[in-house]
Amino acid sequence: MGDITSEFQSNIASVIATEARKIGAAVMFCVNSSARGVNALFGAIEMHVVDIPDIKRFDGIIIVPDTYGIDGMAEYIIEYFKREAQCPIISLRANTEGCYNVVGDDYNSQTEMIEHFINEHHFTRIAYMAGRLDLEDGRMRLQAYLDTMHKYG
């Protein structure tokens, strides 16, 4: 998982740790800090944090590919785990081939919210501030906004 100090990653880690404790399971977090704007060698070295634990002993692996702050890290980790892990791999927020995927329905939830503004509050001039368009969920929410606004003229 990417930078553990960000709110999303911190919340995910907290929930996973809490639920694991309830069933007596051990959890290991492999996290990285963002290397954007930092010496490229830092990112190349930090990317290999997943090489440290013996993943063949894991019962499951959870990845959050869209949180890594190092270019190429998601691809490296996914390929490494697919090749070396002998357990299920769960991908949060990203459709990752060869993994069990847990993703939200960003398109329909965005559509329902905009339709609520239009139908219940009679708003017609709705601004949309897009998130990161390099992420699938950001693109889906933007497309829902565009489609819904087009539908209602």
XYZ file of C-alpha atoms in Angstrom, residues 8-138:
131
model
C -7.508 6.532 2.697
C -4.556 4.200 3.264
C -4.587 4.835 7.005
C -8.293 3.957 7.196
C -7.840 0.790 5.133
C -4.917 -0.329 7.317
C -6.871 0.364 10.496
C -9.893 -1.659 9.358
C -7.748 -4.572 8.190
C -5.778 -4.640 11.469
C -8.946 -4.408 13.579
C -10.713 -7.206 11.722
C -7.594 -9.410 11.756
C -7.261 -8.977 15.523
C -10.860 -10.166 15.963
C -10.010 -13.526 14.398
C -6.489 -13.828 15.786
C -4.789 -13.295 12.429
C -1.419 -11.628 11.948
C -1.097 -8.802 9.419
C 1.987 -7.371 7.752
C 1.828 -4.056 5.908
C 4.356 -3.303 3.176
C 4.104 0.418 2.554
C 6.059 2.987 0.624
C 6.296 6.742 0.696
C 5.824 8.814 -2.402
C 8.981 9.253 -4.423
C 7.560 11.779 -6.858
C 10.099 14.546 -7.282
C 12.735 12.625 -5.330
C 15.872 10.934 -6.651
C 14.792 8.156 -9.038
C 17.155 5.714 -7.308
C 15.064 6.035 -4.129
C 11.993 4.752 -5.990
C 13.916 1.940 -7.653
C 15.117 0.691 -4.276
C 11.889 1.237 -2.340
C 9.923 -0.663 -4.983
C 11.564 -3.851 -3.728
C 10.068 -3.609 -0.223
C 7.851 -6.549 -1.201
C 10.889 -8.736 -1.787
C 11.646 -8.763 1.960
C 8.899 -10.971 3.459
C 8.564 -14.653 2.587
C 5.237 -14.340 0.765
C 5.028 -18.089 0.229
C 3.981 -18.264 3.907
C 1.069 -15.824 3.480
C -2.559 -16.971 3.509
C -3.672 -13.951 1.512
C -2.396 -10.688 0.078
C -4.300 -7.411 -0.289
C -2.968 -4.806 -2.700
C -4.133 -1.241 -3.357
C -2.487 -0.537 -6.729
C -3.660 3.037 -7.180
C -1.953 4.226 -3.985
C 1.680 3.596 -4.875
C 3.640 6.816 -5.348
C 6.479 5.289 -7.328
C 6.233 4.958 -11.097
C 6.051 1.296 -12.110
C 5.597 0.020 -8.543
C 2.048 -1.282 -9.017
C 3.076 -3.251 -12.085
C 6.160 -4.658 -10.348
C 4.243 -5.712 -7.231
C 1.375 -7.278 -9.154
C 3.672 -9.328 -11.375
C 5.874 -10.326 -8.426
C 2.915 -11.503 -6.343
C 1.315 -13.362 -9.247
C 4.583 -15.165 -9.873
C 5.625 -15.891 -6.270
C 2.528 -15.983 -4.069
C 0.775 -19.256 -3.335
C -2.361 -17.606 -1.946
C -5.248 -15.441 -3.132
C -4.450 -11.839 -4.069
C -7.160 -9.231 -3.497
C -6.979 -5.922 -5.326
C -8.820 -2.947 -3.807
C -10.165 -0.140 -6.033
C -8.584 -1.473 -9.227
C -9.555 -4.238 -11.631
C -6.379 -6.279 -11.666
C -6.136 -9.340 -13.891
C -5.466 -12.539 -11.964
C -6.681 -11.072 -8.655
C -9.935 -10.991 -6.763
C -11.125 -7.416 -7.265
C -13.051 -5.249 -4.809
C -14.130 -2.072 -6.575
C -16.878 0.442 -5.970
C -19.540 1.362 -8.472
C -18.277 4.864 -9.110
C -20.330 5.416 -12.240
C -23.759 4.651 -10.772
C -23.136 6.327 -7.417
C -22.045 9.531 -9.190
C -25.055 9.343 -11.513
C -27.473 8.919 -8.589
C -25.959 11.879 -6.748
C -26.241 14.191 -9.756
C -29.781 13.022 -10.528
C -30.695 13.747 -6.898
C -29.428 17.329 -7.286
C -31.419 17.727 -10.508
C -34.663 15.964 -9.547
C -34.959 16.795 -5.846
C -33.303 20.210 -5.614
C -33.868 21.395 -9.208
C -30.206 22.289 -9.644
C -29.223 22.699 -13.286
C -25.784 24.304 -13.096
C -23.671 21.663 -11.398
C -19.916 22.041 -11.418
C -17.718 18.976 -11.264
C -14.185 19.010 -9.921
C -12.496 15.899 -11.239
C -10.084 13.808 -9.257
C -7.098 12.031 -10.729
C -7.987 11.017 -14.282
C -5.103 8.567 -14.444
C -7.175 6.377 -12.073
C -10.120 4.317 -13.251
C -12.485 5.553 -10.524
C -11.758 9.185 -11.422
